[in-house]
N, CA, C and O atoms as a Tripos MOL2 file, in Angstrom:
@<TRIPOS>MOLECULE
protein
  248   247    62     0     0
PROTEIN
NO_CHARGES

@<TRIPOS>ATOM
      1 N         100.6200   71.3490   93.1180 N.3       1 MET1
      2 CA         99.3370   71.1500   93.7380 C.3       1 MET1
      3 C          99.3800   69.8020   94.4580 C.2       1 MET1
      4 O          99.9090   68.8200   93.9390 O.2       1 MET1
      5 N          98.8120   69.7780   95.6620 N.am      2 GLN2
      6 CA         98.6970   68.5170   96.4010 C.3       2 GLN2
      7 C          97.2760   67.9910   96.2720 C.2       2 GLN2
      8 O          96.3070   68.7260   96.4680 O.2       2 GLN2
      9 N          97.1670   66.7340   95.9450 N.am      3 LEU3
     10 CA         95.8720   66.0730   95.8320 C.3       3 LEU3
     11 C          95.7520   65.0860   96.9810 C.2       3 LEU3
     12 O          96.5230   64.1300   97.0540 O.2       3 LEU3
     13 N          94.7970   65.3030   97.8800 N.am      4 ASP4
     14 CA         94.5520   64.3810   98.9870 C.3       4 ASP4
     15 C          93.6270   63.2750   98.5060 C.2       4 ASP4
     16 O          92.5360   63.5400   98.0020 O.2       4 ASP4
     17 N          94.0660   62.0430   98.6650 N.am      5 VAL5
     18 CA         93.2950   60.8850   98.2330 C.3       5 VAL5
     19 C          92.9130   60.0850   99.4720 C.2       5 VAL5
     20 O          93.7800   59.5810  100.1860 O.2       5 VAL5
     21 N          91.6160   59.9710   99.7230 N.am      6 VAL6
     22 CA         91.1150   59.1840  100.8520 C.3       6 VAL6
     23 C          90.6430   57.8540  100.2830 C.2       6 VAL6
     24 O          89.7670   57.8090   99.4200 O.2       6 VAL6
     25 N          91.2390   56.7690  100.7820 N.am      7 SER7
     26 CA         90.9900   55.4730  100.1650 C.3       7 SER7
     27 C          91.0660   54.3500  101.1880 C.2       7 SER7
     28 O          91.7550   54.4600  102.2020 O.2       7 SER7
     29 N          90.3490   53.2710  100.9050 N.am      8 ASP8
     30 CA         90.3870   52.0480  101.7050 C.3       8 ASP8
     31 C          91.2010   51.0330  100.9060 C.2       8 ASP8
     32 O          90.8310   50.6780   99.7860 O.2       8 ASP8
     33 N          92.3000   50.5700  101.4760 N.am      9 THR9
     34 CA         93.2270   49.7290  100.7090 C.3       9 THR9
     35 C          92.6570   48.3720  100.3100 C.2       9 THR9
     36 O          93.1980   47.7360   99.4060 O.2       9 THR9
     37 N          91.5930   47.9090  100.9460 N.am     10 VAL10
     38 CA         91.0340   46.6040  100.5900 C.3      10 VAL10
     39 C          89.7370   46.7090   99.7860 C.2      10 VAL10
     40 O          89.1190   45.6920   99.4720 O.2      10 VAL10
     41 N          89.3270   47.9190   99.4560 N.am     11 CYS11
     42 CA         88.0820   48.1320   98.7150 C.3      11 CYS11
     43 C          88.3330   48.0060   97.2100 C.2      11 CYS11
     44 O          89.1870   48.7110   96.6710 O.2      11 CYS11
     45 N          87.6040   47.1190   96.5250 N.am     12 PRO12
     46 CA         87.8280   46.9760   95.0800 C.3      12 PRO12
     47 C          87.4760   48.2420   94.3000 C.2      12 PRO12
     48 O          88.1120   48.5260   93.2850 O.2      12 PRO12
     49 N          86.4890   49.0010   94.7440 N.am     13 TRP13
     50 CA         86.1220   50.2390   94.0510 C.3      13 TRP13
     51 C          87.2100   51.2920   94.2260 C.2      13 TRP13
     52 O          87.4740   52.0710   93.3100 O.2      13 TRP13
     53 N          87.8390   51.3190   95.3910 N.am     14 CYS14
     54 CA         88.9570   52.2400   95.6070 C.3      14 CYS14
     55 C          90.1280   51.8760   94.7040 C.2      14 CYS14
     56 O          90.8290   52.7560   94.2060 O.2      14 CYS14
     57 N          90.3400   50.5850   94.4950 N.am     15 TYR15
     58 CA         91.4030   50.1360   93.5950 C.3      15 TYR15
     59 C          91.1330   50.6260   92.1700 C.2      15 TYR15
     60 O          92.0380   51.1080   91.4900 O.2      15 TYR15
     61 N          89.8980   50.4990   91.7330 N.am     16 ILE16
     62 CA         89.5320   50.9770   90.3960 C.3      16 ILE16
     63 C          89.7570   52.4840   90.3080 C.2      16 ILE16
     64 O          90.2840   52.9810   89.3120 O.2      16 ILE16
     65 N          89.3590   53.2040   91.3460 N.am     17 GLY17
     66 CA         89.5740   54.6520   91.3760 C.3      17 GLY17
     67 C          91.0460   55.0110   91.3210 C.2      17 GLY17
     68 O          91.4310   55.9690   90.6500 O.2      17 GLY17
     69 N          91.8750   54.2450   92.0260 N.am     18 LYS18
     70 CA         93.3180   54.4970   92.0030 C.3      18 LYS18
     71 C          93.8830   54.2860   90.6080 C.2      18 LYS18
     72 O          94.7000   55.0760   90.1360 O.2      18 LYS18
     73 N          93.4500   53.2250   89.9540 N.am     19 ARG19
     74 CA         93.9300   52.9630   88.5880 C.3      19 ARG19
     75 C          93.5150   54.0880   87.6400 C.2      19 ARG19
     76 O          94.2970   54.5020   86.7840 O.2      19 ARG19
     77 N          92.2920   54.5770   87.7910 N.am     20 ARG20
     78 CA         91.8300   55.6800   86.9350 C.3      20 ARG20
     79 C          92.6010   56.9640   87.2300 C.2      20 ARG20
     80 O          92.9250   57.7270   86.3200 O.2      20 ARG20
     81 N          92.8900   57.1940   88.5040 N.am     21 LEU21
     82 CA         93.6920   58.3570   88.8760 C.3      21 LEU21
     83 C          95.0850   58.2410   88.2710 C.2      21 LEU21
     84 O          95.6140   59.2190   87.7430 O.2      21 LEU21
     85 N          95.6820   57.0600   88.3430 N.am     22 ASP22
     86 CA         96.9990   56.8410   87.7350 C.3      22 ASP22
     87 C          96.9660   57.1440   86.2360 C.2      22 ASP22
     88 O          97.8810   57.7710   85.7030 O.2      22 ASP22
     89 N          95.9090   56.6960   85.5620 N.am     23 GLN23
     90 CA         95.7790   56.9390   84.1240 C.3      23 GLN23
     91 C          95.6290   58.4310   83.8320 C.2      23 GLN23
     92 O          96.2380   58.9480   82.8950 O.2      23 GLN23
     93 N          94.8200   59.1210   84.6350 N.am     24 ALA24
     94 CA         94.6100   60.5550   84.4320 C.3      24 ALA24
     95 C          95.9070   61.3310   84.6520 C.2      24 ALA24
     96 O          96.2220   62.2490   83.8950 O.2      24 ALA24
     97 N          96.6550   60.9620   85.6860 N.am     25 LEU25
     98 CA         97.9260   61.6390   85.9430 C.3      25 LEU25
     99 C          98.9250   61.3710   84.8200 C.2      25 LEU25
    100 O          99.6930   62.2560   84.4450 O.2      25 LEU25
    101 N          98.9130   60.1540   84.2870 N.am     26 ALA26
    102 CA         99.8070   59.8240   83.1790 C.3      26 ALA26
    103 C          99.4490   60.6310   81.9320 C.2      26 ALA26
    104 O         100.3380   61.0870   81.2120 O.2      26 ALA26
    105 N          98.1600   60.8100   81.6740 N.am     27 MET27
    106 CA         97.7160   61.5830   80.5150 C.3      27 MET27
    107 C          98.0810   63.0550   80.6680 C.2      27 MET27
    108 O          98.4440   63.7190   79.6980 O.2      27 MET27
    109 N          97.9810   63.5550   81.8960 N.am     28 GLN28
    110 CA         98.2450   64.9600   82.1780 C.3      28 GLN28
    111 C          99.7410   65.2190   82.3040 C.2      28 GLN28
    112 O         100.1950   66.3540   82.1640 O.2      28 GLN28
    113 N         100.4850   64.1860   82.5620 N.am     29 GLY29
    114 CA        101.9190   64.3280   82.7450 C.3      29 GLY29
    115 C         102.3280   64.3350   84.2050 C.2      29 GLY29
    116 O         103.5010   64.1400   84.5240 O.2      29 GLY29
    117 N         101.3680   64.5580   85.0970 N.am     30 GLY30
    118 CA        101.6470   64.5320   86.5290 C.3      30 GLY30
    119 C         102.5320   65.6590   87.0090 C.2      30 GLY30
    120 O         103.0000   65.6370   88.1480 O.2      30 GLY30
    121 N         102.7700   66.6390   86.1650 N.am     31 ASN31
    122 CA        103.6560   67.7390   86.5270 C.3      31 ASN31
    123 C         103.0600   68.5980   87.6300 C.2      31 ASN31
    124 O         101.9490   69.1150   87.5070 O.2      31 ASN31
    125 N         103.8180   68.7400   88.7060 N.am     32 GLY32
    126 CA        103.4010   69.6210   89.7870 C.3      32 GLY32
    127 C         102.3330   69.0460   90.6900 C.2      32 GLY32
    128 O         101.8160   69.7630   91.5470 O.2      32 GLY32
    129 N         101.9810   67.7830   90.5340 N.am     33 ILE33
    130 CA        100.9480   67.1760   91.3690 C.3      33 ILE33
    131 C         101.6000   66.1670   92.3060 C.2      33 ILE33
    132 O         102.3070   65.2570   91.8710 O.2      33 ILE33
    133 N         101.3500   66.3450   93.5920 N.am     34 THR34
    134 CA        101.8040   65.3690   94.5780 C.3      34 THR34
    135 C         100.5710   64.7480   95.2220 C.2      34 THR34
    136 O          99.5710   65.4260   95.4570 O.2      34 THR34
    137 N         100.6540   63.4730   95.5010 N.am     35 LEU35
    138 CA         99.5420   62.7580   96.1190 C.3      35 LEU35
    139 C          99.8150   62.5750   97.6010 C.2      35 LEU35
    140 O         100.9190   62.2010   97.9980 O.2      35 LEU35
    141 N          98.8050   62.8400   98.4160 N.am     36 ALA36
    142 CA         98.8720   62.5750   99.8540 C.3      36 ALA36
    143 C          97.7790   61.5510  100.1460 C.2      36 ALA36
    144 O          96.5900   61.8630  100.0870 O.2      36 ALA36
    145 N          98.1940   60.3340  100.4600 N.am     37 TRP37
    146 CA         97.2410   59.2500  100.6980 C.3      37 TRP37
    147 C          96.7460   59.3040  102.1280 C.2      37 TRP37
    148 O          97.5440   59.3940  103.0610 O.2      37 TRP37
    149 N          95.4400   59.2510  102.3080 N.am     38 ARG38
    150 CA         94.8060   59.2730  103.6200 C.3      38 ARG38
    151 C          93.9630   58.0070  103.7600 C.2      38 ARG38
    152 O          93.3050   57.5940  102.8050 O.2      38 ARG38
    153 N          93.9790   57.3920  104.9350 N.am     39 PRO39
    154 CA         93.1890   56.1740  105.1190 C.3      39 PRO39
    155 C          91.7120   56.4950  105.3100 C.2      39 PRO39
    156 O          91.3560   57.5370  105.8610 O.2      39 PRO39
    157 N          90.8730   55.6020  104.8560 N.am     40 PHE40
    158 CA         89.4410   55.6670  105.1330 C.3      40 PHE40
    159 C          89.1490   54.5710  106.1350 C.2      40 PHE40
    160 O          89.2650   53.3860  105.8250 O.2      40 PHE40
    161 N          88.7680   54.9690  107.3390 N.am     41 GLN41
    162 CA         88.5350   54.0000  108.4100 C.3      41 GLN41
    163 C          87.0640   53.6000  108.4140 C.2      41 GLN41
    164 O          86.1860   54.4280  108.6560 O.2      41 GLN41
    165 N          86.8060   52.3320  108.1450 N.am     42 LEU42
    166 CA         85.4320   51.8480  108.0640 C.3      42 LEU42
    167 C          84.7630   51.7600  109.4270 C.2      42 LEU42
    168 O          83.5700   52.0380  109.5450 O.2      42 LEU42
    169 N          85.5090   51.3780  110.4550 N.am     43 ASP43
    170 CA         84.9300   51.1980  111.7860 C.3      43 ASP43
    171 C          85.9020   51.7320  112.8320 C.2      43 ASP43
    172 O          86.8950   51.0820  113.1590 O.2      43 ASP43
    173 N          85.6110   52.9130  113.3490 N.am     44 ALA44
    174 CA         86.5000   53.5620  114.3220 C.3      44 ALA44
    175 C          86.4870   52.8810  115.6860 C.2      44 ALA44
    176 O          87.3280   53.1870  116.5310 O.2      44 ALA44
    177 N          85.5510   51.9640  115.9160 N.am     45 SER45
    178 CA         85.4590   51.3240  117.2320 C.3      45 SER45
    179 C          86.3940   50.1200  117.3720 C.2      45 SER45
    180 O          86.5040   49.5590  118.4620 O.2      45 SER45
    181 N          87.0620   49.7150  116.3030 N.am     46 ILE46
    182 CA         87.9710   48.5680  116.3750 C.3      46 ILE46
    183 C          89.2170   48.9790  117.1560 C.2      46 ILE46
    184 O          89.8170   50.0120  116.8600 O.2      46 ILE46
    185 N          89.6120   48.1800  118.1530 N.am     47 PRO47
    186 CA         90.7920   48.5270  118.9510 C.3      47 PRO47
    187 C          92.0750   48.4670  118.1180 C.2      47 PRO47
    188 O          92.1110   47.8440  117.0570 O.2      47 PRO47
    189 N          93.1100   49.1140  118.6100 N.am     48 GLU48
    190 CA         94.3730   49.2090  117.8810 C.3      48 GLU48
    191 C          94.9600   47.8410  117.5420 C.2      48 GLU48
    192 O          95.5720   47.6730  116.4870 O.2      48 GLU48
    193 N          94.7790   46.8690  118.4260 N.am     49 GLY49
    194 CA         95.3000   45.5280  118.1800 C.3      49 GLY49
    195 C          94.4850   44.7220  117.1900 C.2      49 GLY49
    196 O          94.9140   43.6420  116.7850 O.2      49 GLY49
    197 N          93.3240   45.2140  116.7880 N.am     50 GLY50
    198 CA         92.4630   44.5130  115.8470 C.3      50 GLY50
    199 C          91.5240   43.5360  116.5360 C.2      50 GLY50
    200 O          91.5610   43.3870  117.7580 O.2      50 GLY50
    201 N          90.6900   42.8760  115.7580 N.am     51 VAL51
    202 CA         89.7450   41.8760  116.2490 C.3      51 VAL51
    203 C          89.7460   40.6990  115.2780 C.2      51 VAL51
    204 O          90.2100   40.8230  114.1450 O.2      51 VAL51
    205 N          89.2310   39.5690  115.7200 N.am     52 ASP52
    206 CA         89.0980   38.4010  114.8630 C.3      52 ASP52
    207 C          88.0990   38.7180  113.7510 C.2      52 ASP52
    208 O          86.9640   39.1120  114.0220 O.2      52 ASP52
    209 N          88.5200   38.5460  112.5120 N.am     53 ALA53
    210 CA         87.6710   38.9040  111.3760 C.3      53 ALA53
    211 C          86.3670   38.1160  111.3670 C.2      53 ALA53
    212 O          85.3100   38.6850  111.0960 O.2      53 ALA53
    213 N          86.4200   36.8250  111.6570 N.am     54 GLY54
    214 CA         85.2060   36.0100  111.6740 C.3      54 GLY54
    215 C          84.2170   36.4830  112.7130 C.2      54 GLY54
    216 O          83.0170   36.5570  112.4460 O.2      54 GLY54
    217 N          84.7080   36.8040  113.8960 N.am     55 ALA55
    218 CA         83.8270   37.3010  114.9570 C.3      55 ALA55
    219 C          83.2490   38.6600  114.5840 C.2      55 ALA55
    220 O          82.0750   38.9290  114.8400 O.2      55 ALA55
    221 N          84.0570   39.5030  113.9900 N.am     56 ALA56
    222 CA         83.5850   40.8340  113.6070 C.3      56 ALA56
    223 C          82.4940   40.7400  112.5450 C.2      56 ALA56
    224 O          81.5060   41.4710  112.6110 O.2      56 ALA56
    225 N          82.6620   39.8540  111.5730 N.am     57 HIS57
    226 CA         81.6450   39.6990  110.5320 C.3      57 HIS57
    227 C          80.3670   39.0970  111.1100 C.2      57 HIS57
    228 O          79.2700   39.4370  110.6680 O.2      57 HIS57
    229 N          80.4950   38.2240  112.0730 N.am     58 GLY58
    230 CA         79.3160   37.6460  112.7150 C.3      58 GLY58
    231 C          78.4920   38.6940  113.4280 C.2      58 GLY58
    232 O          77.2630   38.6350  113.4220 O.2      58 GLY58
    233 N          79.1640   39.6550  114.0450 N.am     59 VAL59
    234 CA         78.4590   40.7400  114.7310 C.3      59 VAL59
    235 C          77.7880   41.6430  113.7120 C.2      59 VAL59
    236 O          76.6370   42.0390  113.8980 O.2      59 VAL59
    237 N          78.4960   41.9770  112.6300 N.am     60 ASP60
    238 CA         77.9520   42.8730  111.6140 C.3      60 ASP60
    239 C          76.8120   42.2390  110.8310 C.2      60 ASP60
    240 O          75.8060   42.8890  110.5450 O.2      60 ASP60
    241 N          76.9740   40.9740  110.4890 N.am     61 LEU61
    242 CA         76.0240   40.3260  109.5910 C.3      61 LEU61
    243 C          75.0120   39.4260  110.2920 C.2      61 LEU61
    244 O          74.0570   38.9550  109.6740 O.2      61 LEU61
    245 N          75.2240   39.1930  111.5730 N.am     62 GLY62
    246 CA         74.2790   38.3960  112.3390 C.3      62 GLY62
    247 C          74.4460   36.9520  112.2850 C.2      62 GLY62
    248 O          73.6810   36.2180  112.9100 O.2      62 GLY62
@<TRIPOS>BOND
     1     1     2 1
     2     2     3 1
     3     3     4 2
     4     3     5 am
     5     5     6 1
     6     6     7 1
     7     7     8 2
     8     7     9 am
     9     9    10 1
    10    10    11 1
    11    11    12 2
    12    11    13 am
    13    13    14 1
    14    14    15 1
    15    15    16 2
    16    15    17 am
    17    17    18 1
    18    18    19 1
    19    19    20 2
    20    19    21 am
    21    21    22 1
    22    22    23 1
    23    23    24 2
    24    23    25 am
    25    25    26 1
    26    26    27 1
    27    27    28 2
    28    27    29 am
    29    29    30 1
    30    30    31 1
    31    31    32 2
    32    31    33 am
    33    33    34 1
    34    34    35 1
    35    35    36 2
    36    35    37 am
    37    37    38 1
    38    38    39 1
    39    39    40 2
    40    39    41 am
    41    41    42 1
    42    42    43 1
    43    43    44 2
    44    43    45 am
    45    45    46 1
    46    46    47 1
    47    47    48 2
    48    47    49 am
    49    49    50 1
    50    50    51 1
    51    51    52 2
    52    51    53 am
    53    53    54 1
    54    54    55 1
    55    55    56 2
    56    55    57 am
    57    57    58 1
    58    58    59 1
    59    59    60 2
    60    59    61 am
    61    61    62 1
    62    62    63 1
    63    63    64 2
    64    63    65 am
    65    65    66 1
    66    66    67 1
    67    67    68 2
    68    67    69 am
    69    69    70 1
    70    70    71 1
    71    71    72 2
    72    71    73 am
    73    73    74 1
    74    74    75 1
    75    75    76 2
    76    75    77 am
    77    77    78 1
    78    78    79 1
    79    79    80 2
    80    79    81 am
    81    81    82 1
    82    82    83 1
    83    83    84 2
    84    83    85 am
    85    85    86 1
    86    86    87 1
    87    87    88 2
    88    87    89 am
    89    89    90 1
    90    90    91 1
    91    91    92 2
    92    91    93 am
    93    93    94 1
    94    94    95 1
    95    95    96 2
    96    95    97 am
    97    97    98 1
    98    98    99 1
    99    99   100 2
   100    99   101 am
   101   101   102 1
   102   102   103 1
   103   103   104 2
   104   103   105 am
   105   105   106 1
   106   106   107 1
   107   107   108 2
   108   107   109 am
   109   109   110 1
   110   110   111 1
   111   111   112 2
   112   111   113 am
   113   113   114 1
   114   114   115 1
   115   115   116 2
   116   115   117 am
   117   117   118 1
   118   118   119 1
   119   119   120 2
   120   119   121 am
   121   121   122 1
   122   122   123 1
   123   123   124 2
   124   123   125 am
   125   125   126 1
   126   126   127 1
   127   127   128 2
   128   127   129 am
   129   129   130 1
   130   130   131 1
   131   131   132 2
   132   131   133 am
   133   133   134 1
   134   134   135 1
   135   135   136 2
   136   135   137 am
   137   137   138 1
   138   138   139 1
   139   139   140 2
   140   139   141 am
   141   141   142 1
   142   142   143 1
   143   143   144 2
   144   143   145 am
   145   145   146 1
   146   146   147 1
   147   147   148 2
   148   147   149 am
   149   149   150 1
   150   150   151 1
   151   151   152 2
   152   151   153 am
   153   153   154 1
   154   154   155 1
   155   155   156 2
   156   155   157 am
   157   157   158 1
   158   158   159 1
   159   159   160 2
   160   159   161 am
   161   161   162 1
   162   162   163 1
   163   163   164 2
   164   163   165 am
   165   165   166 1
   166   166   167 1
   167   167   168 2
   168   167   169 am
   169   169   170 1
   170   170   171 1
   171   171   172 2
   172   171   173 am
   173   173   174 1
   174   174   175 1
   175   175   176 2
   176   175   177 am
   177   177   178 1
   178   178   179 1
   179   179   180 2
   180   179   181 am
   181   181   182 1
   182   182   183 1
   183   183   184 2
   184   183   185 am
   185   185   186 1
   186   186   187 1
   187   187   188 2
   188   187   189 am
   189   189   190 1
   190   190   191 1
   191   191   192 2
   192   191   193 am
   193   193   194 1
   194   194   195 1
   195   195   196 2
   196   195   197 am
   197   197   198 1
   198   198   199 1
   199   199   200 2
   200   199   201 am
   201   201   202 1
   202   202   203 1
   203   203   204 2
   204   203   205 am
   205   205   206 1
   206   206   207 1
   207   207   208 2
   208   207   209 am
   209   209   210 1
   210   210   211 1
   211   211   212 2
   212   211   213 am
   213   213   214 1
   214   214   215 1
   215   215   216 2
   216   215   217 am
   217   217   218 1
   218   218   219 1
   219   219   220 2
   220   219   221 am
   221   221   222 1
   222   222   223 1
   223   223   224 2
   224   223   225 am
   225   225   226 1
   226   226   227 1
   227   227   228 2
   228   227   229 am
   229   229   230 1
   230   230   231 1
   231   231   232 2
   232   231   233 am
   233   233   234 1
   234   234   235 1
   235   235   236 2
   236   235   237 am
   237   237   238 1
   238   238   239 1
   239   239   240 2
   240   239   241 am
   241   241   242 1
   242   242   243 1
   243   243   244 2
   244   243   245 am
   245   245   246 1
   246   246   247 1
   247   247   248 2
@<TRIPOS>SUBSTRUCTURE
     1 MET1         2 RESIDUE 1 A MET
     2 GLN2         6 RESIDUE 1 A GLN
     3 LEU3        10 RESIDUE 1 A LEU
     4 ASP4        14 RESIDUE 1 A ASP
     5 VAL5        18 RESIDUE 1 A VAL
     6 VAL6        22 RESIDUE 1 A VAL
     7 SER7        26 RESIDUE 1 A SER
     8 ASP8        30 RESIDUE 1 A ASP
     9 THR9        34 RESIDUE 1 A THR
    10 VAL10       38 RESIDUE 1 A VAL
    11 CYS11       42 RESIDUE 1 A CYS
    12 PRO12       46 RESIDUE 1 A PRO
    13 TRP13       50 RESIDUE 1 A TRP
    14 CYS14       54 RESIDUE 1 A CYS
    15 TYR15       58 RESIDUE 1 A TYR
    16 ILE16       62 RESIDUE 1 A ILE
    17 GLY17       66 RESIDUE 1 A GLY
    18 LYS18       70 RESIDUE 1 A LYS
    19 ARG19       74 RESIDUE 1 A ARG
    20 ARG20       78 RESIDUE 1 A ARG
    21 LEU21       82 RESIDUE 1 A LEU
    22 ASP22       86 RESIDUE 1 A ASP
    23 GLN23       90 RESIDUE 1 A GLN
    24 ALA24       94 RESIDUE 1 A ALA
    25 LEU25       98 RESIDUE 1 A LEU
    26 ALA26      102 RESIDUE 1 A ALA
    27 MET27      106 RESIDUE 1 A MET
    28 GLN28      110 RESIDUE 1 A GLN
    29 GLY29      114 RESIDUE 1 A GLY
    30 GLY30      118 RESIDUE 1 A GLY
    31 ASN31      122 RESIDUE 1 A ASN
    32 GLY32      126 RESIDUE 1 A GLY
    33 ILE33      130 RESIDUE 1 A ILE
    34 THR34      134 RESIDUE 1 A THR
    35 LEU35      138 RESIDUE 1 A LEU
    36 ALA36      142 RESIDUE 1 A ALA
    37 TRP37      146 RESIDUE 1 A TRP
    38 ARG38      150 RESIDUE 1 A ARG
    39 PRO39      154 RESIDUE 1 A PRO
    40 PHE40      158 RESIDUE 1 A PHE
    41 GLN41      162 RESIDUE 1 A GLN
    42 LEU42      166 RESIDUE 1 A LEU
    43 ASP43      170 RESIDUE 1 A ASP
    44 ALA44      174 RESIDUE 1 A ALA
    45 SER45      178 RESIDUE 1 A SER
    46 ILE46      182 RESIDUE 1 A ILE
    47 PRO47      186 RESIDUE 1 A PRO
    48 GLU48      190 RESIDUE 1 A GLU
    49 GLY49      194 RESIDUE 1 A GLY
    50 GLY50      198 RESIDUE 1 A GLY
    51 VAL51      202 RESIDUE 1 A VAL
    52 ASP52      206 RESIDUE 1 A ASP
    53 ALA53      210 RESIDUE 1 A ALA
    54 GLY54      214 RESIDUE 1 A GLY
    55 ALA55      218 RESIDUE 1 A ALA
    56 ALA56      222 RESIDUE 1 A ALA
    57 HIS57      226 RESIDUE 1 A HIS
    58 GLY58      230 RESIDUE 1 A GLY
    59 VAL59      234 RESIDUE 1 A VAL
    60 ASP60      238 RESIDUE 1 A ASP
    61 LEU61      242 RESIDUE 1 A LEU
    62 GLY62      246 RESIDUE 1 A GLY
């Protein structure tokens, strides 16, 4: 079985979820389960080259 995991790599709640998933797979044995990691994109309008984090937070937070 393939389990698709959608996660944000810098989100602390996603980290907690990953740790719990790791624990559940360890308890189950992980037999026959493959993980497919998918990114969760918070802001699709950010250009491929990225933006200055300080400027981006200023726009978001005012």
